[in-house]
Short mmCIF file of C-alpha atoms in Angstrom, two decimals:
data_model
loop_
_atom_site.label_atom_id
_atom_site.label_comp_id
_atom_site.label_asym_id
_atom_site.label_seq_id
_atom_site.Cartn_x
_atom_site.Cartn_y
_atom_site.Cartn_z
CA MET A 577 0.48 8.28 -20.69
CA ARG A 578 2.61 9.06 -17.62
CA GLN A 579 3.24 12.58 -16.39
CA TYR A 580 6.00 13.46 -13.93
CA ILE A 581 6.43 15.82 -11.01
CA ASN A 582 9.53 16.58 -8.96
CA LEU A 583 8.62 16.89 -5.29
CA ASP A 584 10.29 18.93 -2.56
CA ASP A 585 12.48 16.06 -1.31
CA GLY A 586 13.80 15.31 -4.80
CA THR A 587 11.38 12.45 -5.45
CA ARG A 588 10.34 12.15 -9.09
CA LEU A 589 6.80 10.81 -9.15
CA ALA A 590 5.06 9.34 -12.20
CA TYR A 591 1.29 9.47 -12.54
CA THR A 592 -1.58 9.47 -15.02
CA VAL A 593 -4.59 11.78 -15.16
CA SER A 594 -8.01 11.04 -16.62
CA GLY A 595 -11.61 12.16 -16.29
CA GLU A 596 -13.19 15.36 -15.00
CA GLY A 597 -14.86 16.30 -11.73
CA LYS A 598 -13.85 16.11 -8.09
CA PRO A 599 -10.30 14.82 -7.52
CA MET A 600 -9.59 11.17 -6.78
CA ILE A 601 -6.21 9.52 -6.21
CA LEU A 602 -5.52 5.82 -6.83
CA MET A 603 -2.69 4.03 -4.98
CA HIS A 604 -1.54 0.59 -6.08
CA GLY A 605 -0.31 -2.32 -3.99
CA TRP A 606 3.19 -3.65 -3.42
CA GLY A 607 4.93 -4.96 -6.53
CA CYS A 608 2.39 -3.24 -8.79
CA ASN A 609 2.06 0.17 -10.46
CA ALA A 610 -0.59 2.49 -11.85
CA ASP A 611 -1.34 0.08 -14.71
CA THR A 612 -2.65 -2.49 -12.21
CA LEU A 613 -5.51 -0.13 -11.33
CA ALA A 614 -6.36 0.74 -14.95
CA SER A 615 -9.84 -0.82 -14.74
CA VAL A 616 -10.54 1.03 -11.50
CA GLU A 617 -9.33 4.26 -13.07
CA LYS A 618 -11.73 3.79 -15.99
CA THR A 619 -14.71 3.43 -13.65
CA ALA A 620 -13.66 6.29 -11.37
CA ALA A 621 -13.05 8.63 -14.32
CA GLU A 622 -16.76 8.48 -15.16
CA SER A 623 -17.41 10.89 -12.29
CA HIS A 624 -14.01 12.13 -11.05
CA ARG A 625 -10.71 13.58 -12.18
CA VAL A 626 -8.45 10.64 -11.39
CA TYR A 627 -4.76 10.75 -10.51
CA ASN A 628 -3.23 7.26 -10.65
CA ILE A 629 0.27 7.26 -9.18
CA ASP A 630 3.36 5.07 -9.34
CA PHE A 631 4.75 4.96 -5.80
CA PRO A 632 8.53 5.52 -5.53
CA GLY A 633 10.25 2.25 -6.36
CA PHE A 634 7.45 1.04 -8.66
CA GLY A 635 6.47 1.60 -12.27
CA GLN A 636 8.23 4.67 -13.62
CA SER A 637 8.98 6.32 -10.27
CA PRO A 638 12.60 5.78 -9.09
CA GLU A 639 13.39 4.05 -5.81
CA PRO A 640 13.72 6.12 -2.64
CA ALA A 641 17.27 7.00 -1.65
CA GLN A 642 16.72 5.63 1.84
CA VAL A 643 14.76 2.84 3.51
CA TRP A 644 11.29 4.31 3.83
CA GLY A 645 8.33 3.51 6.03
CA VAL A 646 4.63 4.20 5.53
CA ASP A 647 5.04 7.73 6.87
CA ASP A 648 7.60 8.56 4.16
CA TYR A 649 5.29 7.35 1.40
CA THR A 650 2.45 9.30 2.97
CA ARG A 651 4.52 12.48 3.02
CA VAL A 652 5.15 12.02 -0.71
CA LEU A 653 1.38 11.83 -1.25
CA GLU A 654 0.87 14.93 0.90
CA ASP A 655 3.46 16.84 -1.15
CA PHE A 656 1.89 15.62 -4.41
CA VAL A 657 -1.53 16.85 -3.30
CA ARG A 658 -0.13 20.21 -2.21
CA ARG A 659 1.94 20.77 -5.35
CA LEU A 660 -0.99 20.06 -7.67
CA GLY A 661 -3.43 22.12 -5.61
CA ILE A 662 -5.72 19.16 -4.99
CA GLU A 663 -8.32 19.79 -2.31
CA LYS A 664 -10.03 17.10 -0.24
CA PRO A 665 -9.58 14.20 -2.67
CA VAL A 666 -11.23 10.81 -2.69
CA LEU A 667 -8.53 8.22 -1.96
CA LEU A 668 -8.51 4.61 -3.12
CA GLY A 669 -5.72 2.32 -1.97
CA HIS A 670 -5.17 -1.34 -2.79
CA SER A 671 -3.11 -3.48 -0.40
CA PHE A 672 0.01 -1.40 0.43
CA GLY A 673 -1.71 1.63 -1.07
CA GLY A 674 -4.34 1.17 1.60
CA ARG A 675 -1.70 1.73 4.28
CA VAL A 676 -0.91 5.13 2.77
CA GLY A 677 -4.61 5.90 2.42
CA ILE A 678 -5.23 5.10 6.08
CA LEU A 679 -2.38 7.24 7.38
CA TYR A 680 -3.08 10.15 5.01
CA SER A 681 -6.80 10.18 5.88
CA SER A 682 -6.06 10.13 9.61
CA ARG A 683 -4.27 13.48 9.41
CA ASN A 684 -5.64 15.22 6.29
CA PRO A 685 -9.15 16.05 5.05
CA VAL A 686 -10.44 13.66 2.39
CA ASP A 687 -13.85 13.44 0.75
CA ARG A 688 -14.10 9.63 0.89
CA LEU A 689 -11.77 6.70 1.41
CA VAL A 690 -11.87 3.36 -0.40
CA LEU A 691 -9.73 0.53 0.98
CA VAL A 692 -9.43 -2.44 -1.37
CA ASP A 693 -7.93 -5.59 0.15
CA ALA A 694 -5.98 -3.07 2.20
CA ALA A 695 -3.11 -3.70 4.58
CA GLY A 696 -2.72 -1.81 7.84
CA VAL A 697 -3.38 -4.39 10.52
CA LYS A 698 -0.21 -6.11 11.72
CA PRO A 699 -0.33 -9.73 10.51
CA ARG A 700 -1.03 -12.49 13.02
CA ARG A 701 2.02 -14.70 13.34
CA PRO A 702 1.82 -18.45 14.04
CA PRO A 703 4.31 -19.86 16.59
CA GLY A 704 6.42 -21.29 13.78
CA TYR A 705 7.03 -17.78 12.46
CA TYR A 706 8.85 -16.76 15.63
CA VAL A 707 10.91 -19.95 15.56
CA LYS A 708 12.07 -18.98 12.06
CA VAL A 709 12.76 -15.37 13.08
CA TYR A 710 14.92 -16.22 16.07
CA SER A 711 16.71 -19.05 14.28
CA PHE A 712 17.51 -16.60 11.47
CA LYS A 713 18.88 -14.07 13.97
CA PHE A 714 21.06 -16.79 15.49
CA MET A 715 22.26 -17.77 12.01
CA LYS A 716 23.26 -14.14 11.30
CA GLN A 717 25.47 -14.08 14.38
CA VAL A 718 27.12 -17.35 13.37
CA TYR A 719 27.74 -16.09 9.82
CA ARG A 720 29.43 -12.96 11.16
CA LEU A 721 31.74 -15.05 13.34
CA ILE A 722 32.65 -17.38 10.47
CA TYR A 723 32.72 -15.09 7.41
CA GLY A 724 33.23 -11.59 8.83
CA LYS A 725 30.96 -8.60 8.31
CA GLU A 726 31.07 -8.35 4.51
CA GLY A 727 31.00 -12.07 3.81
CA ALA A 728 28.14 -12.54 6.24
CA ALA A 729 26.11 -9.71 4.66
CA LYS A 730 26.16 -11.41 1.24
CA ARG A 731 25.14 -14.77 2.65
CA ILE A 732 22.42 -13.27 4.85
CA GLU A 733 20.89 -11.40 1.89
CA ALA A 734 20.94 -14.59 -0.19
CA GLU A 735 19.23 -16.46 2.62
CA ARG A 736 16.59 -13.74 3.00
CA ALA A 737 15.85 -13.94 -0.73
CA ARG A 738 15.55 -17.74 -0.55
CA ARG A 739 13.17 -17.66 2.42
CA GLY A 740 11.19 -14.57 1.48
CA SER A 741 7.87 -14.13 -0.30
CA ALA A 742 7.56 -13.68 -4.05
CA ASP A 743 7.34 -9.90 -3.50
CA TYR A 744 10.52 -10.00 -1.44
CA GLN A 745 12.41 -12.14 -3.93
CA SER A 746 11.55 -9.93 -6.90
CA ALA A 747 12.53 -6.67 -5.17
CA SER A 748 15.87 -4.87 -5.12
CA PRO A 749 17.88 -4.90 -1.86
CA ARG A 750 16.57 -1.46 -0.85
CA MET A 751 12.97 -2.29 -1.71
CA ARG A 752 13.33 -5.54 0.24
CA ALA A 753 14.37 -3.52 3.27
CA ILE A 754 11.40 -1.21 2.78
CA LEU A 755 9.02 -4.17 2.46
CA SER A 756 10.39 -5.69 5.67
CA LYS A 757 9.78 -2.38 7.42
CA VAL A 758 6.31 -1.49 6.18
CA VAL A 759 4.78 -4.96 6.47
CA ASN A 760 5.20 -4.85 10.25
CA GLU A 761 3.74 -1.36 10.74
CA ASP A 762 0.39 -1.50 12.55
CA LEU A 763 -1.88 1.45 11.79
CA CYS A 764 -4.79 0.52 14.06
CA HIS A 765 -3.97 3.39 16.42
CA VAL A 766 -4.65 6.05 13.73
CA MET A 767 -7.84 4.54 12.31
CA PRO A 768 -10.24 6.20 14.78
CA ALA A 769 -9.03 9.59 13.51
CA ILE A 770 -10.41 8.95 10.02
CA LYS A 771 -13.56 11.06 9.68
CA ALA A 772 -14.41 10.48 6.01
CA PRO A 773 -16.98 7.92 4.83
CA THR A 774 -14.96 4.76 4.22
CA LEU A 775 -15.73 1.80 1.97
CA LEU A 776 -13.90 -1.48 2.54
CA ILE A 777 -13.89 -4.00 -0.32
CA TYR A 778 -12.22 -7.36 0.34
CA GLY A 779 -12.07 -10.76 -1.27
CA GLU A 780 -13.50 -13.61 0.77
CA ASN A 781 -10.48 -15.82 0.00
CA ASP A 782 -7.80 -13.15 0.47
CA THR A 783 -4.94 -14.67 2.47
CA ALA A 784 -2.60 -11.65 2.26
CA THR A 785 -5.04 -9.24 3.91
CA PRO A 786 -7.82 -11.50 5.26
CA VAL A 787 -11.39 -10.48 5.97
CA ARG A 788 -10.71 -10.55 9.72
CA ASP A 789 -8.37 -7.57 9.14
CA ALA A 790 -11.15 -5.80 7.24
CA LYS A 791 -13.54 -6.34 10.15
CA LYS A 792 -10.92 -4.91 12.52
CA ILE A 793 -10.57 -1.80 10.36
CA GLU A 794 -14.35 -1.48 10.08
CA SER A 795 -14.64 -1.54 13.88
CA LEU A 796 -12.02 1.20 14.31
CA VAL A 797 -12.93 3.66 11.54
CA PRO A 798 -16.00 5.63 12.71
CA ASP A 799 -17.89 5.76 9.39
CA ALA A 800 -16.91 2.52 7.64
CA GLY A 801 -18.79 -0.18 5.79
CA LEU A 802 -17.49 -3.53 4.52
CA VAL A 803 -18.33 -5.36 1.29
CA VAL A 804 -16.94 -8.90 0.89
CA PHE A 805 -16.85 -10.51 -2.55
CA PRO A 806 -17.39 -14.29 -2.42
CA GLY A 807 -14.78 -16.42 -4.15
CA CYS A 808 -12.35 -13.52 -4.67
CA GLY A 809 -8.78 -13.16 -3.49
CA HIS A 810 -6.33 -10.31 -2.88
CA TYR A 811 -7.16 -8.64 -6.21
CA SER A 812 -10.91 -8.45 -5.77
CA PHE A 813 -11.21 -5.67 -8.37
CA LEU A 814 -9.75 -8.03 -10.99
CA ASP A 815 -11.47 -11.20 -9.77
CA ASN A 816 -14.93 -9.62 -9.95
CA PRO A 817 -14.55 -6.45 -12.04
CA TYR A 818 -18.24 -5.91 -12.84
CA GLN A 819 -19.49 -6.09 -9.26
CA PHE A 820 -16.51 -4.06 -8.08
CA ALA A 821 -17.28 -1.33 -10.61
CA ALA A 822 -20.94 -1.26 -9.55
CA VAL A 823 -20.09 -0.96 -5.85
CA LEU A 824 -17.45 1.72 -6.46
CA ARG A 825 -19.70 3.69 -8.79
CA SER A 826 -22.50 3.68 -6.20
CA PHE A 827 -20.18 4.82 -3.40
CA LEU A 828 -18.64 7.63 -5.45
CA THR A 829 -21.92 9.07 -6.72
CA ASN A 830 -24.15 8.72 -3.68
CA LYS A 831 -24.68 11.93 -1.78
CA LYS A 832 -23.44 11.92 1.81
#
């Protein structure tokens, strides 16, 4: 059952709480919500008090009023932690949630960090990507000349939706703008500042956040170790739930 908290900036954040013990916060990926991590929450709650949040714009948390970046979402997490009096939590972030986990852990004390198929390394772009980008920019200029500012804006948004990913197409206009912003944020420069023991869990066949990104993160975070699940994709915790639970349980209960 969701609980709600009103943060200092007016954000209303939904979350669930389960288990007892040291605090742990779960952060879902883009297009998901706290329910996506229900199986992870069940495992973590065996040893920890688990807070499973809906990021603003997902689940039962309203959209941000402005176009946010990773820093804005991280500030929400920082306020959440402060308001609830949580001290040195374990953080687990899947995909987009991993971005927030990386940035938070680089500037705040955490007990441990778990990055599951996490984003944070700027995607490699094939040459064809840049052809599409610059042709799209040219098209925007042409639309403005032909249709005017308002008419062009409608056609440009329709074209973005047609060309975009499934996540982009299913999002509202503001959340599309946020996705476009956060997906290009590279967090490699903050990774060396993470001091907590860090577990990376990735699917071997993940194309959204490939294993090469995981290896890059592992090389930059001082105390990091990588586990790769064969045959799994971007949702490794769902593709191989039993092995995932065993690895997570071991990491959470082992003494440092």
